């Protein structure tokens, strides 16, 4: 499946690799696909996740304590494509990628069948100047973020650089805050929709239930649930609860 | 920053409110001990007791021009927090300061100072509960409040334009030093300039106008904590490698996987696992010499200055002074050390350390 401009009502789930246990990553991905998730973001943990609220901060901390690293993650994802067929994106902060080596990272993504990456603290300028060629060489799509403060000029530039989808932040927030769909937010979603970008856009941050999912997908091609799902992973029998969770959101 | 009306307002406040120019003091007894002409740039005599106010005055004026209603800041030693709370009181703006839980304890005198000026002090409870974590929390606040809030970063760290902007506001330190040296010695440049480095703001200001004078030796002193290789250290250039932290490419103490290693120093202001990008460049290019001083060396240097010159320095500044013990002078070299802050906030630490 490829996310495109005609997609609608797509549900993506974010979870942190190595949480709640080191080897839970692929199991959770498989369970999400079986339950009806349309694509996935697997987070690679970082010690200083400044764009994240308490839930994902906590998951990252536990994942690091469990021994998760990019090296371990790519090892675990070797079998990914035997079990999971929906698109998978890796999401995390830029420093672990730089230390792994950008080329090694893109190469490893390609080898395990990861479709793209979301790296919020990799600026567009640095991407374009330093890394774009490498990403393209390995066919890895880098996903850029748009917030209510992003200028139209920058959104157009992002649209030009994007090869997969654009990640629209629901509001000015770190992860895990509940989206309050106010007139202001709707006006912002509508503004983006009316720009008629060449790439599909998916709304994330603050999507936690059917209502917020429905609201977001009225405007966007899909929506992403992160913290609300990561909270579920704290439950003992989380694997069994995944189908009901997905069903509730999709409605 | 180059707008004449901005410059005028900035310079007026530095003069009348901060008390600039800060003196360049010829420390005679210290000079005798080491056989060099040692001058102390007395940033400790500024209003609020450290160099930090140079930058907060500049940034609060910018924030007002940007129409911001709310100010946030991170603080380690509390000096930047106090300097921010001060300018917020001065301008009547709301102020929230993030401070590591551990730093709230070890720099206790600065907390009520901020509160008295109307600031809210929020403890940062993640990670090592020190400066890095306070910076994380401030960045998170800013992500949630980007429209009405200005983040006054206190050091030469953070995303562009912060390192450049903070260095320029702090460059008043070296601009004055040049004039004062000319008056005192007949020569604008010293042989050596020295300063302590955490994120690196006082050092950036002290070095700024000497960078192009190749004959001026630049020495930056980091905090080695219990020893560079003790596992309890904040000596970033010795222990770190290139990476990205808090939005800039710099030198970062980190694991092979790129996870930031928690630093340690007795000095809350130097307890940071990175070093600003300009310093990273000075280090890499060899223009600056980056050395370190341990907790013990710094504490001894602090006591020494107190007893030789009657000046109690901040523990941060004591790190710069500590390096004098390891230097060899031919005799008569002119050395300028930035005395970045006063030690009032550290009395408790000095008392405990020396059993006073």
Coordinates of C-alpha atoms in Angstrom, one line a residue:
Chain A
X1 CA 0.0 0.0 0.0
X2 CA 1.2 3.5 -0.8
X3 CA -0.3 6.5 1.0
X4 CA -1.6 8.8 -1.7
X5 CA -3.7 11.9 -2.2
X6 CA -6.9 9.8 -2.6
X7 CA -6.4 7.9 0.6
X8 CA -8.8 8.7 3.3
X9 CA -9.4 7.7 6.9
X10 CA -6.0 6.1 7.3
X11 CA -4.9 5.3 10.8
X12 CA -1.3 5.2 11.7
X13 CA 0.0 4.1 15.1
X14 CA 3.3 5.3 16.7
X15 CA 5.0 3.2 19.3
X16 CA 8.5 3.2 20.8
X17 CA 10.9 0.4 19.8
X18 CA 12.1 -1.6 22.9
X19 CA 9.1 -0.6 25.0
X20 CA 7.7 -2.2 27.1
X21 CA 10.3 -5.0 26.6
X22 CA 13.4 -5.0 24.3
X23 CA 12.0 -7.6 22.0
X24 CA 8.4 -6.4 21.8
X25 CA 8.9 -4.3 18.7
X26 CA 8.0 -6.6 15.8
X27 CA 5.3 -8.4 17.8
X28 CA 3.5 -5.1 18.3
X29 CA 3.9 -4.1 14.7
X30 CA 2.4 -7.4 13.6
X31 CA -0.5 -7.1 16.1
X32 CA -1.2 -3.6 14.8
X33 CA -1.4 -4.7 11.2
X34 CA -3.6 -7.6 12.1
X35 CA -5.9 -5.2 14.0
X36 CA -6.3 -3.0 11.0
X37 CA -3.8 -0.2 11.3
X38 CA -2.9 1.3 7.9
X39 CA 0.7 2.2 8.6
X40 CA 3.2 2.5 11.4
X41 CA 5.7 4.7 13.0
X42 CA 8.3 2.9 15.1
X43 CA 10.1 5.3 17.4
X44 CA 13.8 4.9 18.1
X45 CA 14.4 6.2 21.6
X46 CA 16.6 9.2 22.5
X47 CA 17.8 10.4 25.8
X48 CA 16.5 14.0 25.4
X49 CA 13.2 13.9 23.4
X50 CA 12.3 17.6 23.6
X51 CA 9.3 17.3 21.2
X52 CA 7.7 14.7 23.5
X53 CA 5.4 14.8 26.4
X54 CA 5.7 12.6 29.5
X55 CA 4.2 9.4 28.0
X56 CA 6.7 9.1 25.2
X57 CA 9.5 10.4 27.4
X58 CA 8.9 7.6 29.8
X59 CA 8.7 5.0 27.0
X60 CA 12.0 6.2 25.6
X61 CA 13.7 6.1 29.0
X62 CA 12.5 2.5 29.6
X63 CA 13.4 1.5 26.0
X64 CA 17.0 2.8 26.5
X65 CA 17.2 1.0 29.9
X66 CA 16.1 -2.2 28.1
X67 CA 19.1 -1.8 25.8
X68 CA 17.4 -0.4 22.6
X69 CA 19.8 1.2 20.1
X70 CA 19.6 1.7 16.4
X71 CA 21.9 -1.2 15.9
X72 CA 19.6 -3.5 18.0
X73 CA 16.5 -2.1 16.2
X74 CA 17.8 -2.9 12.7
X75 CA 18.7 -6.4 13.9
X76 CA 15.1 -6.9 15.1
X77 CA 13.6 -5.5 11.9
X78 CA 15.4 -8.0 9.8
X79 CA 12.3 -10.2 9.9
X80 CA 9.9 -7.2 9.7
X81 CA 8.8 -7.8 6.1
X82 CA 8.2 -11.5 6.7
X83 CA 5.4 -10.5 9.1
X84 CA 4.3 -6.9 8.3
X85 CA 3.3 -5.6 4.9
X86 CA 1.9 -2.1 5.7
X87 CA 4.2 0.9 5.4
X88 CA 6.6 1.5 8.2
X89 CA 8.4 4.7 9.1
X90 CA 11.1 5.2 11.7
X91 CA 10.7 8.2 13.9
X92 CA 13.2 9.7 16.2
X93 CA 15.8 12.5 16.8
X94 CA 18.7 13.3 14.6
X95 CA 21.7 12.7 16.9
X96 CA 21.4 8.8 17.0
X97 CA 21.1 8.9 13.2
X98 CA 24.3 11.1 12.9
X99 CA 26.2 8.7 15.2
X100 CA 25.0 5.7 13.2
X101 CA 26.0 7.5 10.1
X102 CA 23.4 8.9 7.7
X103 CA 24.4 6.6 4.9
X104 CA 24.5 3.5 7.1
X105 CA 21.1 4.5 8.4
X106 CA 19.5 4.9 5.0
X107 CA 21.1 1.7 3.8
X108 CA 19.8 -0.3 6.9
X109 CA 16.3 1.2 6.4
X110 CA 16.3 0.0 2.8
X111 CA 17.6 -3.5 3.8
X112 CA 14.9 -4.1 6.3
X113 CA 12.1 -2.6 4.2
X114 CA 11.4 0.7 6.1
X115 CA 9.6 3.2 3.9
X116 CA 10.7 6.4 5.4
X117 CA 11.8 8.4 8.3
X118 CA 10.4 11.2 10.5
X119 CA 13.1 13.2 12.2
X120 CA 11.6 16.3 13.8
X121 CA 14.9 18.0 14.7
X122 CA 16.5 17.5 11.3
X123 CA 16.0 20.9 9.7
X124 CA 14.8 21.1 6.1
X125 CA 17.9 23.1 5.1
X126 CA 20.4 20.6 6.5
X127 CA 18.4 17.8 4.9
X128 CA 18.4 19.4 1.5
X129 CA 22.1 20.5 1.6
X130 CA 23.7 17.5 3.3
X131 CA 21.5 14.4 3.2
X132 CA 18.8 14.5 0.5
X133 CA 21.0 12.7 -2.1
X134 CA 21.7 9.9 0.3
X135 CA 18.1 9.4 1.3
X136 CA 17.1 9.4 -2.4
X137 CA 19.8 7.0 -3.3
X138 CA 18.4 4.4 -1.0
X139 CA 14.8 5.3 -1.7
X140 CA 14.0 6.4 1.8
X141 CA 11.4 9.2 2.1
X142 CA 12.0 11.8 4.7
X143 CA 8.8 13.1 6.2
X144 CA 8.7 16.8 7.1
X145 CA 6.5 18.4 9.8
X146 CA 4.2 21.4 9.4
X147 CA 2.8 23.3 12.4
X148 CA 0.3 26.1 12.7
X149 CA 3.3 28.5 12.6
X150 CA 4.8 27.2 9.4
X151 CA 4.6 29.8 6.6
X152 CA 3.0 29.1 3.3
X153 CA 6.3 29.5 1.5
X154 CA 7.9 26.9 3.7
X155 CA 5.0 24.5 3.3
X156 CA 5.4 24.8 -0.5
X157 CA 9.1 24.1 -0.1
X158 CA 8.3 21.1 2.1
X159 CA 5.8 19.9 -0.5
X160 CA 8.5 20.1 -3.2
X161 CA 11.0 18.1 -1.1
X162 CA 8.5 15.5 0.1
X163 CA 8.1 12.2 -1.7
X164 CA 5.6 10.4 0.5
X165 CA 3.4 12.4 2.9
X166 CA 3.5 15.5 5.0
X167 CA 3.1 15.3 8.8
X168 CA 0.8 18.0 10.0
X169 CA 1.0 18.8 13.7
X170 CA -2.5 19.3 15.0
X171 CA -1.5 22.2 17.2
X172 CA 1.5 23.9 18.8
X173 CA 2.3 21.1 21.2
X174 CA 4.6 18.4 22.4
X175 CA 3.2 14.8 22.0
X176 CA 0.4 13.5 24.2
X177 CA -1.7 16.5 24.6
X178 CA -5.4 16.0 23.8
X179 CA -6.4 17.8 20.7
X180 CA -9.1 20.4 21.3
X181 CA -10.7 20.8 17.9
X182 CA -11.5 24.5 18.0
X183 CA -12.4 26.8 15.2
X184 CA -8.8 27.9 15.0
X185 CA -7.6 24.3 14.5
X186 CA -10.2 23.7 11.8
X187 CA -9.3 26.9 10.0
X188 CA -5.7 25.7 10.0
X189 CA -6.5 22.2 8.7
X190 CA -8.7 23.8 6.0
X191 CA -6.0 26.3 5.1
X192 CA -3.6 23.3 4.4
X193 CA -6.3 21.4 2.6
X194 CA -7.0 24.4 0.4
X195 CA -3.3 24.7 -0.6
X196 CA -3.9 21.6 -2.7
X197 CA -0.4 20.2 -2.0
X198 CA 1.0 17.5 -4.3
X199 CA 1.6 15.2 -1.3
X200 CA -1.0 13.7 1.0
X201 CA -1.0 15.0 4.6
X202 CA -1.5 13.1 7.8
X203 CA -2.4 14.8 11.1
X204 CA -0.6 13.8 14.3
X205 CA -0.1 14.9 17.9
X206 CA -3.1 15.0 20.2
X207 CA -5.2 12.3 18.3
X208 CA -6.3 9.9 21.0
X209 CA -9.9 8.7 20.3
X210 CA -12.5 8.3 17.7
X211 CA -13.7 11.8 17.9
X212 CA -10.3 13.5 17.3
X213 CA -9.5 10.9 14.7
X214 CA -12.7 11.6 12.8
X215 CA -12.2 15.3 13.0
X216 CA -8.6 15.1 11.7
X217 CA -9.5 12.8 8.9
X218 CA -12.3 15.1 7.7
X219 CA -9.4 17.3 6.4
X220 CA -6.4 15.0 6.2
X221 CA -5.8 11.7 4.4
X222 CA -5.2 10.1 7.7
X223 CA -4.2 10.6 11.4
X224 CA -1.6 9.3 13.7
X225 CA -2.1 8.1 17.3
X226 CA 1.0 8.0 19.5
X227 CA 0.8 8.6 23.2
X228 CA -2.6 7.1 23.6
X229 CA -1.3 3.9 22.2
X230 CA 1.9 4.0 24.1
X231 CA -0.2 4.2 27.3
X232 CA -1.9 1.0 26.4
X233 CA 1.5 -0.7 26.2
X234 CA 1.9 -0.2 29.9
X235 CA -0.9 -2.7 30.5
X236 CA 0.1 -6.3 31.2
X237 CA -2.0 -7.9 28.4
X238 CA -1.5 -5.1 25.9
X239 CA -1.3 -7.5 22.9
X240 CA -4.8 -8.7 23.4
X241 CA -6.1 -5.2 23.8
X242 CA -4.7 -3.9 20.5
X243 CA -7.7 -5.0 18.3
X244 CA -10.2 -3.2 20.5
X245 CA -8.1 -0.1 20.7
X246 CA -7.8 0.1 16.9
X247 CA -11.5 -0.6 16.5
X248 CA -12.5 2.1 19.0
X249 CA -10.4 4.8 17.1
X250 CA -11.6 3.8 13.7
X251 CA -15.2 3.6 14.9
Chain B
X1 CA 20.3 44.2 17.0
X2 CA 22.0 46.7 14.7
X3 CA 19.0 49.1 14.8
X4 CA 20.4 52.4 16.3
X5 CA 17.4 52.9 18.6
X6 CA 17.8 49.3 19.9
X7 CA 21.5 49.8 20.5
X8 CA 20.9 53.0 22.3
X9 CA 18.3 51.5 24.7
X10 CA 20.5 48.4 25.2
X11 CA 23.6 50.5 26.0
X12 CA 21.7 52.9 28.3
X13 CA 20.4 50.0 30.4
X14 CA 23.8 48.3 30.6
X15 CA 25.2 51.6 31.9
X16 CA 22.5 52.8 34.3
X17 CA 20.9 49.5 35.3
X18 CA 23.7 46.9 35.1
X19 CA 26.4 49.3 36.2
X20 CA 28.7 48.8 33.1
X21 CA 31.5 49.1 32.3
X22 CA 32.5 46.5 34.7
X23 CA 36.0 47.2 36.1
X24 CA 39.1 45.5 34.8
X25 CA 41.0 44.9 38.0
X26 CA 44.7 44.3 38.2
X27 CA 45.0 41.6 40.8
X28 CA 48.4 42.4 42.3
X29 CA 48.8 39.6 44.8
X30 CA 47.5 37.0 42.4
X31 CA 49.9 38.4 39.8
X32 CA 52.8 38.1 42.3
X33 CA 52.0 34.5 43.0
X34 CA 52.1 33.4 39.4
X35 CA 54.6 35.8 38.0
X36 CA 52.3 37.3 35.4
X37 CA 50.2 40.5 35.1
X38 CA 46.7 39.2 35.9
X39 CA 43.7 41.2 35.3
X40 CA 40.2 40.2 36.3
X41 CA 37.2 41.3 34.2
X42 CA 34.8 41.9 37.0
X43 CA 31.5 40.6 35.7
X44 CA 30.7 39.6 39.3
X45 CA 30.1 43.3 40.0
X46 CA 27.2 43.5 37.6
X47 CA 23.7 43.9 38.9
X48 CA 22.5 40.4 39.8
X49 CA 26.1 39.2 40.2
X50 CA 27.2 37.7 37.0
X51 CA 27.7 38.3 33.2
X52 CA 24.2 36.7 32.5
X53 CA 22.4 40.0 32.7
X54 CA 24.2 41.4 29.6
X55 CA 22.3 38.9 27.5
X56 CA 19.0 39.0 29.3
X57 CA 18.8 42.8 28.9
X58 CA 19.4 42.4 25.1
X59 CA 16.9 39.6 24.7
X60 CA 14.1 41.3 26.8
X61 CA 14.4 44.3 24.5
X62 CA 14.0 42.1 21.5
X63 CA 11.1 40.2 23.1
X64 CA 9.3 43.5 23.7
X65 CA 9.9 44.5 20.1
X66 CA 8.5 41.2 19.0
X67 CA 5.4 41.8 21.1
X68 CA 5.9 38.8 23.3
X69 CA 3.9 38.6 26.6
X70 CA 5.6 35.8 28.4
X71 CA 9.2 34.9 29.0
X72 CA 10.7 31.5 29.7
X73 CA 14.3 30.5 30.6
X74 CA 16.4 27.6 31.8
X75 CA 19.0 28.0 34.5
X76 CA 21.8 26.0 36.0
X77 CA 23.5 28.0 38.7
X78 CA 20.4 30.2 38.9
X79 CA 22.3 33.3 37.7
X80 CA 20.6 33.2 34.3
X81 CA 17.3 32.6 36.0
X82 CA 17.8 35.5 38.3
X83 CA 19.0 37.7 35.4
X84 CA 15.9 36.8 33.4
X85 CA 13.5 37.3 36.4
X86 CA 15.1 40.6 36.9
X87 CA 14.6 42.0 33.4
X88 CA 11.0 40.6 33.4
X89 CA 10.3 42.5 36.6
X90 CA 11.9 45.6 35.0
X91 CA 9.6 45.2 31.9
X92 CA 6.5 43.9 33.6
X93 CA 6.5 40.6 31.7
X94 CA 5.4 37.1 33.0
X95 CA 8.4 34.9 33.7
X96 CA 8.8 31.1 34.1
X97 CA 12.2 29.6 34.9
X98 CA 13.0 26.0 34.5
X99 CA 15.7 24.7 36.9
X100 CA 16.9 21.2 37.6
X101 CA 15.7 19.7 40.8
X102 CA 19.3 19.1 42.0
X103 CA 20.3 22.7 41.1
X104 CA 17.4 24.1 43.1
X105 CA 18.9 22.5 46.1
X106 CA 22.6 23.3 45.5
X107 CA 22.0 26.9 44.4
X108 CA 19.3 27.5 46.9
X109 CA 19.9 31.3 47.5
X110 CA 19.0 32.1 43.9
X111 CA 15.5 30.5 44.0
X112 CA 13.9 33.0 46.4
X113 CA 15.5 35.8 44.5
X114 CA 13.7 34.7 41.3
X115 CA 10.4 34.2 43.2
X116 CA 10.6 37.6 44.9
X117 CA 10.8 39.1 41.5
X118 CA 7.6 37.4 40.5
X119 CA 9.0 34.5 38.5
X120 CA 7.6 31.0 38.7
X121 CA 10.4 28.5 39.2
X122 CA 9.5 25.0 37.8
X123 CA 11.7 22.1 38.8
X124 CA 13.0 19.9 36.0
X125 CA 12.8 16.3 37.3
X126 CA 13.9 14.3 34.2
X127 CA 17.4 13.0 33.4
X128 CA 20.2 14.2 35.7
X129 CA 17.9 17.0 37.0
X130 CA 20.4 19.7 36.1
X131 CA 20.9 22.3 33.3
X132 CA 20.5 20.0 30.3
X133 CA 17.1 18.8 31.6
X134 CA 16.0 22.4 32.5
X135 CA 16.8 23.3 28.9
X136 CA 14.7 20.3 27.6
X137 CA 11.7 21.5 29.7
X138 CA 12.1 25.1 28.5
X139 CA 12.2 23.9 24.9
X140 CA 9.0 21.8 25.5
X141 CA 7.3 24.8 26.9
X142 CA 8.3 26.9 23.9
X143 CA 7.0 24.2 21.5
X144 CA 3.6 24.5 23.3
X145 CA 3.6 28.3 23.4
X146 CA 5.4 29.6 20.3
X147 CA 3.2 32.6 19.7
X148 CA 3.2 34.7 22.8
X149 CA 6.3 33.4 24.5
X150 CA 10.0 34.3 24.0
X151 CA 12.6 31.8 25.3
X152 CA 15.6 33.7 26.7
X153 CA 18.4 31.1 26.3
X154 CA 21.2 31.9 28.7
X155 CA 24.2 30.4 26.9
X156 CA 25.7 30.2 23.5
X157 CA 23.7 27.1 22.8
X158 CA 20.4 26.3 21.2
X159 CA 19.2 26.6 17.6
X160 CA 20.3 29.5 15.3
X161 CA 20.4 32.5 16.0
X162 CA 20.8 31.9 19.7
X163 CA 24.6 31.1 19.8
X164 CA 25.4 34.1 17.6
X165 CA 22.9 36.4 19.4
X166 CA 24.0 35.5 22.9
X167 CA 27.7 35.8 21.9
X168 CA 27.1 39.3 20.5
X169 CA 25.3 40.5 23.6
X170 CA 28.1 39.1 25.7
X171 CA 30.8 40.6 23.5
X172 CA 30.5 43.8 25.5
X173 CA 32.9 42.0 27.9
X174 CA 35.8 41.9 25.5
X175 CA 34.9 45.2 23.9
X176 CA 35.3 46.9 27.3
X177 CA 38.4 44.9 28.1
X178 CA 40.2 46.2 25.0
X179 CA 39.6 49.8 26.0
X180 CA 40.5 49.2 29.6
X181 CA 43.7 47.4 28.7
X182 CA 44.7 50.2 26.4
X183 CA 44.2 52.7 29.3
X184 CA 46.1 50.6 31.8
X185 CA 48.8 49.1 29.8
X186 CA 49.0 51.1 26.6
X187 CA 48.1 48.0 24.6
X188 CA 44.7 46.8 23.6
X189 CA 45.4 43.1 23.6
X190 CA 46.6 40.8 26.3
X191 CA 48.9 37.8 25.8
X192 CA 46.2 35.4 27.2
X193 CA 42.5 35.5 27.8
X194 CA 40.8 32.9 29.9
X195 CA 37.3 32.0 30.9
X196 CA 35.4 29.0 32.2
X197 CA 33.1 27.1 29.8
X198 CA 29.9 25.3 30.4
X199 CA 27.6 26.1 27.5
X200 CA 30.2 28.9 27.0
X201 CA 28.5 32.3 27.2
X202 CA 31.0 34.3 29.4
X203 CA 33.9 32.7 27.5
X204 CA 32.2 33.6 24.1
X205 CA 31.9 37.2 25.4
X206 CA 35.5 37.3 26.8
X207 CA 37.0 35.9 23.5
X208 CA 34.8 37.7 21.0
X209 CA 36.9 40.7 20.2
X210 CA 40.2 38.9 20.4
X211 CA 39.4 36.1 18.0
X212 CA 41.1 37.9 15.1
X213 CA 44.2 38.8 17.0
X214 CA 46.0 35.6 16.4
X215 CA 48.8 36.5 18.9
X216 CA 46.2 36.4 21.8
X217 CA 46.1 33.0 23.3
X218 CA 42.6 31.8 24.1
X219 CA 42.2 29.4 27.0
X220 CA 38.8 27.9 28.0
X221 CA 38.5 25.9 31.2
X222 CA 35.8 23.1 31.4
X223 CA 34.7 21.4 34.5
X224 CA 36.4 18.0 35.0
X225 CA 34.2 17.2 38.0
X226 CA 35.8 14.3 40.0
X227 CA 38.4 13.9 37.2
X228 CA 38.1 13.8 33.4
X229 CA 38.0 10.0 33.2
X230 CA 36.2 9.4 36.5
X231 CA 32.8 9.0 34.9
X232 CA 31.7 12.1 36.9
X233 CA 32.8 14.9 34.7
X234 CA 31.5 17.7 32.4
X235 CA 34.8 18.1 30.4
X236 CA 32.9 18.1 27.0
X237 CA 35.8 18.6 24.6
X238 CA 37.8 15.8 26.3
X239 CA 35.0 13.3 26.5
X240 CA 32.6 14.3 23.7
X241 CA 32.3 14.1 19.9
X242 CA 30.4 15.9 17.3
X243 CA 26.7 15.7 17.5
X244 CA 23.4 17.7 17.8
X245 CA 22.0 18.8 21.1
X246 CA 19.3 21.4 21.8
X247 CA 19.2 22.4 18.1
X248 CA 22.8 23.0 17.3
X249 CA 25.7 20.9 16.0
X250 CA 28.4 21.0 18.6
X251 CA 30.5 18.7 20.8
X252 CA 28.3 16.4 22.9
X253 CA 29.1 13.9 25.6
X254 CA 27.4 10.8 24.3
X255 CA 27.4 7.1 23.9
X256 CA 28.2 5.4 20.6
X257 CA 24.5 5.2 19.9
X258 CA 24.1 9.0 20.3
X259 CA 22.5 9.1 23.7
X260 CA 23.6 12.0 25.8
X261 CA 25.7 11.1 28.8
X262 CA 24.7 12.8 32.0
X263 CA 27.5 15.2 33.1
X264 CA 28.6 16.0 36.5
X265 CA 30.3 19.1 38.1
X266 CA 30.2 20.7 41.5
X267 CA 29.4 23.8 39.6
X268 CA 25.8 23.9 38.4
X269 CA 26.6 26.5 35.8
X270 CA 29.2 24.2 34.1
X271 CA 27.3 21.0 34.5
X272 CA 26.3 20.7 30.8
X273 CA 27.1 17.8 28.4
X274 CA 27.7 20.1 25.4
X275 CA 29.7 23.1 24.4
X276 CA 28.2 25.8 22.1
X277 CA 29.0 25.6 18.3
X278 CA 31.4 28.5 18.3
X279 CA 33.4 26.9 21.0
X280 CA 33.3 23.6 19.2
X281 CA 34.8 25.4 16.2
X282 CA 37.5 27.1 18.3
X283 CA 38.4 23.8 19.8
X284 CA 38.4 21.9 16.4
X285 CA 40.3 24.6 14.6
X286 CA 42.9 24.8 17.4
X287 CA 42.3 28.6 17.8
X288 CA 41.3 28.0 21.4
X289 CA 43.0 25.7 24.0
X290 CA 40.4 23.8 25.9
X291 CA 41.5 22.5 29.3
X292 CA 39.7 21.4 32.5
X293 CA 39.8 21.8 36.2
X294 CA 38.4 19.4 38.8
X295 CA 36.0 20.2 41.6
X296 CA 38.9 20.2 44.1
X297 CA 41.1 22.4 41.9
X298 CA 38.3 24.9 41.5
X299 CA 37.3 25.0 45.1
X300 CA 41.0 25.6 46.1
X301 CA 41.2 28.3 43.5
X302 CA 38.1 30.0 44.9
X303 CA 39.5 30.1 48.4
X304 CA 42.8 31.3 47.1
X305 CA 41.3 34.3 45.3
X306 CA 39.2 35.1 48.4
X307 CA 42.3 35.2 50.6
X308 CA 44.7 36.9 48.2
X309 CA 42.3 39.5 46.7
X310 CA 39.2 39.6 49.0
X311 CA 36.9 38.5 46.2
X312 CA 34.7 35.4 46.6
X313 CA 34.2 34.0 43.1
X314 CA 31.3 31.9 41.8
X315 CA 32.5 28.2 41.6
X316 CA 32.1 28.5 37.9
X317 CA 34.6 31.3 37.7
X318 CA 36.9 29.4 40.1
X319 CA 37.5 26.8 37.4
X320 CA 39.1 29.5 35.2
X321 CA 41.3 30.6 38.1
X322 CA 42.3 27.1 38.9
X323 CA 44.1 26.7 35.6
X324 CA 46.6 29.4 36.7
X325 CA 48.2 26.7 38.9
X326 CA 49.1 24.6 35.8
X327 CA 50.4 27.4 33.6
X328 CA 54.1 28.4 33.2
X329 CA 54.8 32.0 32.8
X330 CA 58.0 33.5 31.3
X331 CA 57.3 36.5 33.5
X332 CA 55.3 39.6 32.9
X333 CA 52.7 38.2 30.5
X334 CA 49.4 40.0 30.5
X335 CA 46.5 37.7 31.3
X336 CA 42.8 38.6 31.4
X337 CA 40.5 36.2 33.2
X338 CA 36.8 36.7 33.1
X339 CA 35.5 36.6 36.7
X340 CA 32.0 35.7 35.4
X341 CA 30.1 35.7 38.7
X342 CA 30.3 36.3 42.4
X343 CA 30.2 33.5 45.0
X344 CA 27.3 34.6 47.2
X345 CA 25.2 31.7 45.8
X346 CA 28.0 29.3 46.6
X347 CA 28.7 30.1 50.2
X348 CA 27.0 27.0 51.4
X349 CA 29.1 24.8 49.1
X350 CA 32.3 26.6 50.1
X351 CA 31.4 26.2 53.8
X352 CA 30.7 22.5 53.5
X353 CA 33.7 21.9 51.4
X354 CA 36.2 23.6 53.6
X355 CA 34.4 22.8 56.9
X356 CA 34.1 26.5 57.7

